[in-house]
């Protein structure tokens, strides 16, 4: 057996050759492998295609391949009447071989021996996304070194199958000049060696009197496709033009799901969500010996880094498959993933939805909503919604405690035990220095005082060079606390009249805000000449938080840390900025915190519950 000399470019197709037989080694039901088969088919221009599928089902399997990209299921039964399912999908190398042959109008053959109760195997290699990066040649060589070189004893069923496929390939080689063989990586080497035999024993297929072709219901199609709908759809669109990049396709899926999430919930999807998603998925995939996350890991990342609503949007988009048409009216099967692939993990979505009963007041006033206006008598008559003020104050207290805790942990140290166990025994350090026969204890650092100012930045509102200079958060104002339990606040937000939801009631969104206590001390920071040198609204809020702070710590929450000049400014007054990345906070809480309501007079507080969810 010899392998053709291939160029070093990983984008070129790879195959093994023996005489007039070209073989592409694959892993079944994988998009990258299907793309390699299609790529090799275009280069080799075979006059016959043979694939590693059961010969007894050839008629039904060819019918299924002719229906692609529609999904088909070839169903039969084992000796004990257990159902056997063959999924026919675009992203399978064997079915890609049959499909390409049918499109080119050349003969296609299923040459595998049909056996009862064939077991599942796990070869222990990373997922075939590596093919996209290193090429199929390097991947196959790694497979030979890692798997085949272990001297793994093949089952009797595998030995029988390889012998039968070698026989069929030898027969086909007498009738065709260029044969493309698509087979599993574990078998091609042995099959090529067996072709040289002069005689082959007689072998019989498993008896399957019933073999029928069906299709799947829409819900079942979402559940049981080996390559979920998004990947199969994208592969179908580019299978004639380019090799798919799974990493890019996952990124596009998450971005499109983010747009759907914003449209359906009204919540924001800031950039740090995507950073957290990518990091979460990478780590989850690596601990499972994968290079790219599977669908379950993708959904877990969406739930953990954003919320259940976003995870549901990802699931809907990821499992949608628009090519399911069933124009030939095949019977539809409603199969579960366990019936086709065995044990699987379940994932549940706890959607955040409005209580239907809470909508009654809105239905009563919805017809008049277009006539609602917001005209405050004067700049000092507008006021906030007290329940939202309570939530904001509590969250501000939480951030102050979190900032103090972070500094305490940074200053913590481990010391040998002398007369006090301090904050507890440090077990790790004690074991590490066990030879010294000493105990080590934890000593928490003492933070430099408390925090009285908090700055929360949801959006910098800094237009890029490509966008216009239009401000999204053009309303900049300062509010004074109404009582001792409320902080003074300065913020920038969406304009007052953009979203009027009731008579004199407007819904706005924060771009960022600053809170400082005790109240009734804050000057109008947006008109203060001391802040004219600030480069953005967020810097105005941070400088004001430093100036009005009565405690040494200022908590700053944003997607990126403040400039070093602002840190120096804080140190000049004996203050310290504690930066907390906004991605570390709960997206669900941030979505609740970001929206707030404004009234044009205090009297509107009495009717606010009829218009605010």
XYZ file of C-alpha atoms in Angstrom:
613
model
C 0.000 0.000 0.000
C 1.245 3.480 -0.722
C 0.018 6.978 -0.011
C 0.255 9.514 -2.832
C 2.690 12.313 -2.217
C 0.549 15.216 -1.110
C 1.437 18.930 -1.036
C 2.052 20.475 2.356
C -1.067 22.604 2.172
C -3.604 21.260 4.680
C -6.522 22.470 2.551
C -5.756 19.868 -0.150
C -7.659 16.569 0.124
C -5.937 13.506 1.549
C -6.463 9.915 0.493
C -4.762 6.516 0.509
C -4.269 4.653 -2.738
C -3.843 1.032 -3.749
C -3.896 0.415 -7.465
C -7.062 1.899 -8.875
C -8.671 2.352 -5.436
C -8.553 5.742 -3.699
C -9.645 5.608 -0.033
C -10.655 8.519 2.222
C -10.462 7.600 5.943
C -13.284 9.151 7.965
C -15.061 9.277 11.296
C -18.789 8.882 10.756
C -21.383 11.641 11.231
C -18.965 14.550 11.240
C -19.068 17.727 9.173
C -15.313 18.045 8.682
C -15.058 14.473 7.391
C -17.980 14.942 4.991
C -16.247 18.023 3.597
C -13.045 16.016 3.074
C -14.963 13.365 1.112
C -16.568 15.993 -1.102
C -13.196 17.689 -1.637
C -11.521 14.390 -2.570
C -14.382 13.491 -4.915
C -13.884 16.730 -6.852
C -10.146 16.054 -7.226
C -10.178 12.301 -8.011
C -13.128 12.285 -10.456
C -13.956 8.623 -9.774
C -16.073 6.432 -12.026
C -17.427 4.485 -9.021
C -17.968 5.133 -5.296
C -17.997 2.459 -2.579
C -18.910 3.236 1.030
C -18.818 1.468 4.380
C -22.568 0.872 4.693
C -24.556 -2.360 4.889
C -24.992 -3.995 1.485
C -28.360 -5.497 2.436
C -29.821 -1.997 2.709
C -28.267 -0.554 -0.436
C -31.556 0.231 -2.174
C -32.962 2.137 0.803
C -29.635 3.866 1.560
C -29.321 5.115 -2.003
C -32.899 6.359 -1.838
C -32.037 8.187 1.382
C -28.925 9.736 -0.218
C -31.008 10.909 -3.184
C -33.324 12.780 -0.778
C -30.533 14.825 0.775
C -30.506 17.468 2.163
C -33.814 16.186 3.532
C -33.315 13.883 6.509
C -34.048 10.171 6.183
C -33.966 7.186 8.514
C -33.401 3.651 7.236
C -34.944 1.287 9.773
C -34.673 -2.461 10.250
C -34.615 -4.979 13.129
C -32.004 -7.178 14.806
C -32.517 -10.879 15.533
C -34.258 -10.039 18.832
C -36.593 -7.525 17.095
C -34.627 -4.547 18.441
C -34.987 -1.591 16.018
C -31.862 -0.532 14.095
C -31.678 3.014 12.732
C -29.358 4.420 10.044
C -29.447 8.225 10.093
C -28.948 9.784 6.670
C -27.612 13.332 7.095
C -25.620 15.771 4.937
C -22.738 15.758 7.450
C -21.776 12.101 7.146
C -18.840 11.113 4.965
C -20.406 7.862 3.731
C -23.666 9.515 2.691
C -21.715 12.406 1.167
C -19.946 9.821 -0.993
C -23.248 8.278 -2.122
C -24.771 11.690 -2.734
C -21.811 12.931 -4.778
C -21.950 9.777 -6.899
C -25.672 10.203 -7.559
C -25.171 13.874 -8.482
C -22.372 12.887 -10.905
C -24.507 10.000 -12.269
C -21.892 7.323 -11.567
C -22.425 3.948 -9.842
C -22.483 3.860 -6.036
C -22.173 0.752 -3.906
C -22.657 -0.138 -0.231
C -20.079 -2.888 0.390
C -20.149 -3.534 4.142
C -21.145 -6.840 5.694
C -24.383 -6.574 7.660
C -23.973 -8.021 11.184
C -26.244 -8.271 14.197
C -25.752 -6.132 17.336
C -22.675 -4.201 16.237
C -21.255 -2.419 19.345
C -20.219 1.232 19.714
C -16.550 2.157 20.108
C -14.709 5.196 21.453
C -11.255 5.657 19.942
C -10.004 8.320 22.366
C -9.021 10.973 19.825
C -10.048 14.651 19.989
C -13.039 15.647 17.908
C -12.284 15.853 14.176
C -12.260 19.678 14.195
C -8.476 19.170 14.217
C -8.819 18.216 10.541
C -9.709 21.837 9.800
C -6.426 23.005 11.335
C -3.833 20.291 10.647
C -5.397 18.456 7.699
C -6.740 14.945 7.331
C -3.272 13.500 6.597
C -1.803 14.582 9.944
C -4.967 13.533 11.746
C -4.888 10.053 10.208
C -1.193 9.637 11.040
C -1.953 10.610 14.637
C -4.771 8.074 14.667
C -2.359 5.357 13.542
C 0.188 6.283 16.221
C -2.259 6.641 19.088
C -4.982 4.079 18.378
C -3.794 1.471 15.913
C -0.256 1.283 17.329
C -1.641 0.141 20.682
C -2.189 -3.309 19.198
C -5.898 -3.220 19.927
C -7.456 -6.607 19.185
C -10.370 -6.187 16.801
C -13.625 -7.972 17.418
C -14.672 -10.897 15.306
C -17.398 -8.779 13.721
C -14.834 -6.182 12.595
C -12.564 -8.835 11.119
C -15.476 -10.321 9.169
C -16.528 -6.887 7.910
C -13.021 -5.965 6.758
C -12.644 -9.265 4.910
C -15.976 -8.788 3.142
C -15.224 -5.181 2.143
C -11.805 -6.232 0.811
C -13.523 -8.870 -1.318
C -16.076 -6.404 -2.694
C -13.408 -3.791 -3.461
C -11.352 -6.376 -5.342
C -14.416 -7.300 -7.388
C -15.162 -3.653 -8.170
C -11.526 -3.023 -9.149
C -11.948 -5.470 -12.017
C -14.824 -3.415 -13.466
C -13.879 0.225 -12.792
C -10.743 2.293 -13.365
C -11.040 4.858 -10.545
C -12.823 3.746 -7.379
C -13.354 6.113 -4.452
C -13.756 4.174 -1.202
C -15.090 5.946 1.906
C -14.376 3.926 5.049
C -13.662 4.212 8.743
C -10.145 5.060 9.883
C -9.870 1.846 11.871
C -10.498 -0.368 8.843
C -8.854 1.031 5.710
C -5.328 -0.198 6.511
C -6.523 -3.748 7.132
C -8.829 -3.758 4.107
C -5.991 -2.733 1.792
C -3.842 -5.547 3.163
C -6.633 -8.113 2.694
C -7.252 -7.169 -0.942
C -4.084 -9.071 -1.920
C -5.642 -12.400 -0.928
C -6.255 -14.873 -3.714
C -9.442 -16.308 -2.205
C -12.113 -15.203 0.230
C -14.421 -17.318 2.399
C -18.138 -17.276 1.813
C -19.928 -14.908 4.190
C -23.599 -14.264 4.779
C -25.346 -11.065 5.788
C -27.610 -10.738 8.776
C -31.180 -11.591 7.841
C -33.309 -8.462 7.707
C -36.639 -9.202 6.029
C -37.950 -5.722 6.860
C -35.997 -2.657 5.710
C -37.896 0.581 5.262
C -37.081 4.235 4.773
C -38.774 6.958 6.835
C -38.223 10.554 7.833
C -38.392 12.455 11.144
C -40.910 14.813 12.701
C -39.748 18.383 13.230
C -39.228 17.975 16.986
C -37.455 14.654 16.559
C -35.215 16.200 13.914
C -34.148 18.827 16.460
C -33.233 16.119 18.962
C -31.556 13.282 17.088
C -29.439 14.776 14.291
C -25.808 13.810 14.838
C -24.647 17.219 13.596
C -27.232 19.645 14.913
C -29.309 21.637 12.454
C -27.224 24.815 12.342
C -24.053 22.945 11.361
C -25.837 20.802 8.784
C -27.504 23.883 7.287
C -24.267 25.833 7.004
C -22.465 22.844 5.498
C -25.217 22.401 2.948
C -24.815 26.006 1.825
C -21.056 25.830 1.282
C -20.388 22.161 0.425
C -19.548 23.004 -3.211
C -17.409 26.071 -2.497
C -15.338 25.857 0.681
C -14.335 23.810 3.719
C -16.413 24.673 6.817
C -14.784 26.142 9.918
C -16.701 24.944 12.987
C -15.274 27.679 15.201
C -16.548 30.430 12.920
C -19.934 28.737 12.579
C -20.355 28.530 16.364
C -19.471 32.217 16.660
C -22.075 33.139 14.042
C -24.642 31.005 15.855
C -24.044 32.814 19.134
C -24.159 36.239 17.471
C -27.426 35.488 15.660
C -28.934 34.053 18.851
C -27.879 37.237 20.658
C -29.808 39.366 18.147
C -32.889 37.164 18.590
C -32.495 37.389 22.364
C -32.395 41.189 22.327
C -35.444 41.329 20.046
C -37.501 38.889 22.116
C -36.625 40.020 25.652
C -35.554 43.647 25.279
C -32.443 42.880 27.345
C -29.028 44.048 26.267
C -26.264 41.704 25.115
C -22.989 43.485 25.932
C -19.666 42.367 24.526
C -18.447 40.763 27.737
C -21.158 38.104 27.361
C -19.449 36.834 24.223
C -16.026 36.825 25.915
C -17.387 34.836 28.833
C -19.170 32.418 26.508
C -16.014 31.716 24.520
C -13.911 31.171 27.629
C -16.526 28.920 29.253
C -16.958 26.791 26.120
C -13.213 26.468 25.602
C -12.616 25.257 29.144
C -15.617 22.910 29.144
C -14.507 21.373 25.845
C -10.911 20.915 27.024
C -11.813 19.064 30.211
C -13.876 16.690 28.054
C -10.930 16.089 25.670
C -12.546 18.074 22.880
C -11.357 20.991 20.774
C -14.813 22.411 20.065
C -17.885 22.246 22.330
C -20.801 20.012 21.482
C -24.388 21.242 21.614
C -24.856 20.340 25.289
C -21.736 22.279 26.276
C -22.863 25.169 24.094
C -26.210 25.386 25.878
C -24.616 25.070 29.316
C -22.358 28.000 28.473
C -25.335 30.085 27.306
C -27.253 29.345 30.520
C -24.308 30.017 32.805
C -22.919 33.135 31.130
C -26.157 34.884 30.135
C -29.478 33.339 31.186
C -32.021 30.646 30.319
C -33.807 32.832 27.777
C -30.618 33.228 25.776
C -29.866 29.504 26.054
C -33.325 28.796 24.635
C -32.655 31.148 21.714
C -29.381 29.301 21.065
C -31.191 25.952 21.178
C -33.938 27.082 18.780
C -31.450 28.432 16.268
C -28.955 25.581 16.657
C -31.517 22.806 16.114
C -33.524 24.460 13.355
C -33.179 22.643 10.034
C -34.955 24.340 7.088
C -34.302 21.556 4.541
C -36.787 19.142 6.112
C -39.570 18.983 3.499
C -40.640 15.339 2.916
C -41.943 16.020 -0.587
C -42.305 12.278 -1.247
C -44.550 11.790 1.825
C -42.481 9.200 3.660
C -43.783 7.983 7.036
C -42.657 10.257 9.872
C -40.991 8.805 12.963
C -40.989 10.540 16.336
C -37.721 9.193 17.746
C -35.930 10.203 20.920
C -32.198 10.677 21.136
C -31.918 7.612 23.394
C -33.550 5.405 20.740
C -31.023 6.434 18.099
C -27.793 7.207 19.972
C -28.293 5.727 23.445
C -27.837 7.542 26.757
C -27.762 11.350 26.623
C -27.779 14.335 28.953
C -30.867 16.446 29.479
C -30.973 20.211 29.755
C -33.883 22.264 31.091
C -34.795 25.886 30.363
C -36.454 27.942 33.090
C -37.712 30.833 31.008
C -38.240 34.250 32.512
C -41.785 35.116 31.470
C -44.377 37.627 32.533
C -47.232 36.464 34.677
C -50.369 36.535 32.504
C -52.364 38.046 35.372
C -49.989 40.994 35.545
C -50.981 41.936 32.006
C -54.602 42.784 32.860
C -53.971 46.449 33.737
C -51.897 46.836 30.570
C -54.698 45.435 28.449
C -57.062 47.924 30.025
C -54.861 50.917 29.125
C -53.160 49.686 25.949
C -55.593 51.450 23.573
C -54.718 54.837 25.029
C -50.976 54.242 25.116
C -50.305 56.143 21.883
C -51.799 59.279 23.471
C -49.577 59.200 26.551
C -47.291 62.185 26.976
C -44.467 63.123 29.306
C -44.368 66.833 30.140
C -42.954 67.607 33.588
C -43.976 71.062 34.938
C -40.352 71.784 35.847
C -36.928 70.138 36.140
C -37.457 69.507 39.852
C -40.813 67.731 39.547
C -39.601 64.458 38.006
C -39.109 61.539 40.357
C -38.257 57.829 40.367
C -40.150 54.630 41.132
C -39.479 53.643 44.781
C -39.395 49.815 44.303
C -36.670 50.258 41.686
C -34.777 52.609 44.022
C -34.714 49.887 46.684
C -33.281 47.353 44.230
C -30.598 49.787 43.085
C -29.607 50.706 46.651
C -29.343 47.053 47.664
C -27.208 46.278 44.657
C -24.977 49.218 45.487
C -24.512 47.862 49.012
C -23.666 44.449 47.548
C -20.989 45.999 45.308
C -19.466 47.858 48.250
C -19.177 44.635 50.241
C -17.774 42.786 47.247
C -15.132 45.456 46.678
C -14.009 45.365 50.301
C -13.881 41.552 50.146
C -11.717 41.628 47.026
C -9.158 43.875 48.681
C -9.159 41.691 51.779
C -8.440 38.602 49.680
C -5.665 40.375 47.780
C -3.972 41.336 51.039
C -4.393 37.895 52.630
C -1.209 35.991 53.486
C -0.124 32.713 55.038
C 2.165 32.739 58.101
C 3.568 30.074 60.453
C 1.491 29.428 63.553
C 2.848 31.156 66.662
C 0.220 32.058 69.235
C -3.045 32.438 67.292
C -4.712 30.507 64.481
C -5.736 33.890 62.981
C -8.433 33.176 60.340
C -7.971 29.399 60.259
C -5.404 26.777 59.313
C -4.128 26.870 55.734
C -4.186 23.142 54.978
C -2.459 23.412 51.627
C 0.536 25.347 52.922
C 0.770 23.118 55.986
C 1.032 19.996 53.809
C 3.498 21.716 51.498
C 5.798 22.509 54.449
C 5.122 19.258 56.302
C 8.843 18.544 56.554
C 9.219 21.664 58.724
C 6.806 20.258 61.333
C 4.930 23.570 61.452
C 1.339 24.684 61.086
C 0.524 27.514 58.711
C -2.452 29.780 59.268
C -4.350 32.283 57.123
C -4.210 35.937 57.977
C -6.698 38.064 56.087
C -5.623 41.485 55.043
C -7.174 44.583 56.493
C -8.816 46.667 53.743
C -8.132 50.396 53.887
C -11.567 51.375 55.159
C -14.943 51.060 53.460
C -16.673 52.275 50.304
C -19.167 55.092 49.922
C -19.213 55.605 46.124
C -20.172 53.133 43.402
C -19.897 53.601 39.638
C -21.786 51.180 37.355
C -21.102 51.401 33.597
C -23.327 49.342 31.319
C -22.330 51.066 28.064
C -19.489 53.514 27.469
C -21.607 55.214 24.761
C -18.456 56.059 22.838
C -19.153 56.086 19.085
C -16.561 54.323 16.922
C -15.050 55.787 13.758
C -17.392 53.685 11.601
C -20.570 54.854 13.344
C -22.222 58.228 13.590
C -21.767 60.535 16.551
C -25.364 60.040 17.653
C -25.570 59.418 21.380
C -27.729 56.564 22.539
C -27.711 57.767 26.169
C -28.123 61.499 25.726
C -30.029 62.249 28.947
C -27.491 63.247 31.610
C -28.743 64.385 34.990
C -28.170 64.340 38.737
C -30.665 63.139 41.351
C -30.615 63.911 45.039
C -31.675 61.270 47.559
C -35.138 61.842 49.037
C -34.195 60.525 52.494
C -31.231 59.226 54.482
C -31.544 55.671 53.108
C -31.113 56.864 49.516
C -27.879 57.826 47.839
C -27.292 60.782 45.593
C -27.056 59.667 41.963
C -25.689 60.956 38.673
C -26.339 59.032 35.484
C -26.620 59.073 31.718
C -29.557 57.254 30.125
C -31.871 57.056 27.133
C -34.007 60.196 26.551
C -37.101 60.738 28.668
C -39.563 60.791 25.794
C -38.286 57.765 23.857
C -40.507 55.178 25.555
C -43.564 56.635 27.298
C -45.503 53.702 28.786
C -48.217 55.609 30.646
C -49.526 59.112 31.365
C -46.448 60.935 32.624
C -44.544 57.626 32.973
C -41.431 56.979 30.925
C -39.245 53.866 30.734
C -35.511 54.553 30.360
C -32.301 52.540 30.383
C -29.097 53.410 32.161
C -25.916 53.751 30.189
C -24.142 54.228 33.491
C -24.688 55.693 36.933
C -22.809 56.810 40.026
C -24.102 56.531 43.590
C -22.607 58.219 46.605
C -23.676 58.480 50.226
C -24.530 60.179 52.538
C -27.158 61.982 50.398
C -27.904 65.640 49.646
C -24.285 66.599 48.803
C -24.059 66.074 45.041
C -23.656 69.029 42.689
C -24.734 68.777 39.028
C -21.669 66.850 37.829
C -22.574 67.323 34.148
C -22.216 71.086 34.478
C -19.112 71.022 36.708
C -16.136 72.664 34.907
C -13.726 70.444 36.859
C -14.711 67.522 34.636
C -14.319 69.199 31.241
C -11.137 67.210 30.550
C -12.853 63.835 30.821
C -12.861 61.728 27.667
C -16.217 60.042 28.229
C -19.324 60.103 30.373
C -18.048 57.160 32.389
C -14.953 59.159 33.346
C -17.138 62.055 34.488
C -18.987 59.695 36.829
C -15.775 58.153 38.135
C -14.144 61.522 38.856
C -17.286 62.668 40.622
C -17.299 59.456 42.682
C -13.720 60.188 43.748
C -14.457 63.813 44.625
C -17.586 63.079 46.673
C -16.350 59.903 48.397
C -16.148 60.017 52.198
C -14.616 56.524 52.392
C -11.286 55.530 50.847
C -12.666 52.946 48.368
C -14.493 53.650 45.094
C -16.145 50.652 43.417
C -15.970 50.780 39.626
C -17.901 48.211 37.559
C -17.419 48.249 33.780
C -16.331 46.119 30.846
C -12.800 47.564 30.968
C -10.717 49.138 33.782
C -10.264 52.897 34.111
C -7.295 54.771 32.704
C -4.152 54.989 34.824
C -4.598 58.787 34.973
C -7.834 58.322 36.925
C -6.138 55.886 39.305
C -3.445 58.474 39.933
C -6.126 61.105 40.483
C -7.737 58.883 43.121
C -4.407 58.249 44.882
C -3.842 62.011 45.006
C -6.839 62.255 47.354
C -6.042 59.110 49.331
C -8.621 57.048 47.472
C -8.378 53.666 45.756
C -10.413 52.450 42.767
C -11.553 48.829 43.057
C -12.313 47.556 39.548
C -14.873 44.748 39.135
C -15.389 43.385 35.577
C -19.072 43.583 34.741
C -18.897 40.075 33.289
C -18.466 38.680 36.803
C -21.960 39.823 37.784
C -25.242 38.053 37.095
C -26.699 39.057 33.684
C -30.216 38.498 35.026
C -29.639 40.981 37.838
C -28.022 43.485 35.481
C -30.997 43.347 33.115
C -33.374 44.090 36.010
C -31.150 46.895 37.252
C -30.598 48.603 33.922
C -34.198 49.579 33.179
C -35.912 52.227 35.338
C -38.984 54.456 35.223
C -39.362 58.208 35.600
C -42.531 60.123 36.526
C -43.305 63.724 35.614
C -44.749 64.314 39.108
C -45.008 62.579 42.486
C -48.728 62.038 41.941
C -47.976 59.442 39.231
C -46.597 57.079 41.843
C -50.152 56.261 42.824
C -51.029 54.849 39.384
C -47.600 53.509 38.413
C -48.401 49.876 39.216
C -50.993 49.824 36.410
C -48.355 50.558 33.753
C -45.131 49.019 35.051
C -44.491 45.264 34.877
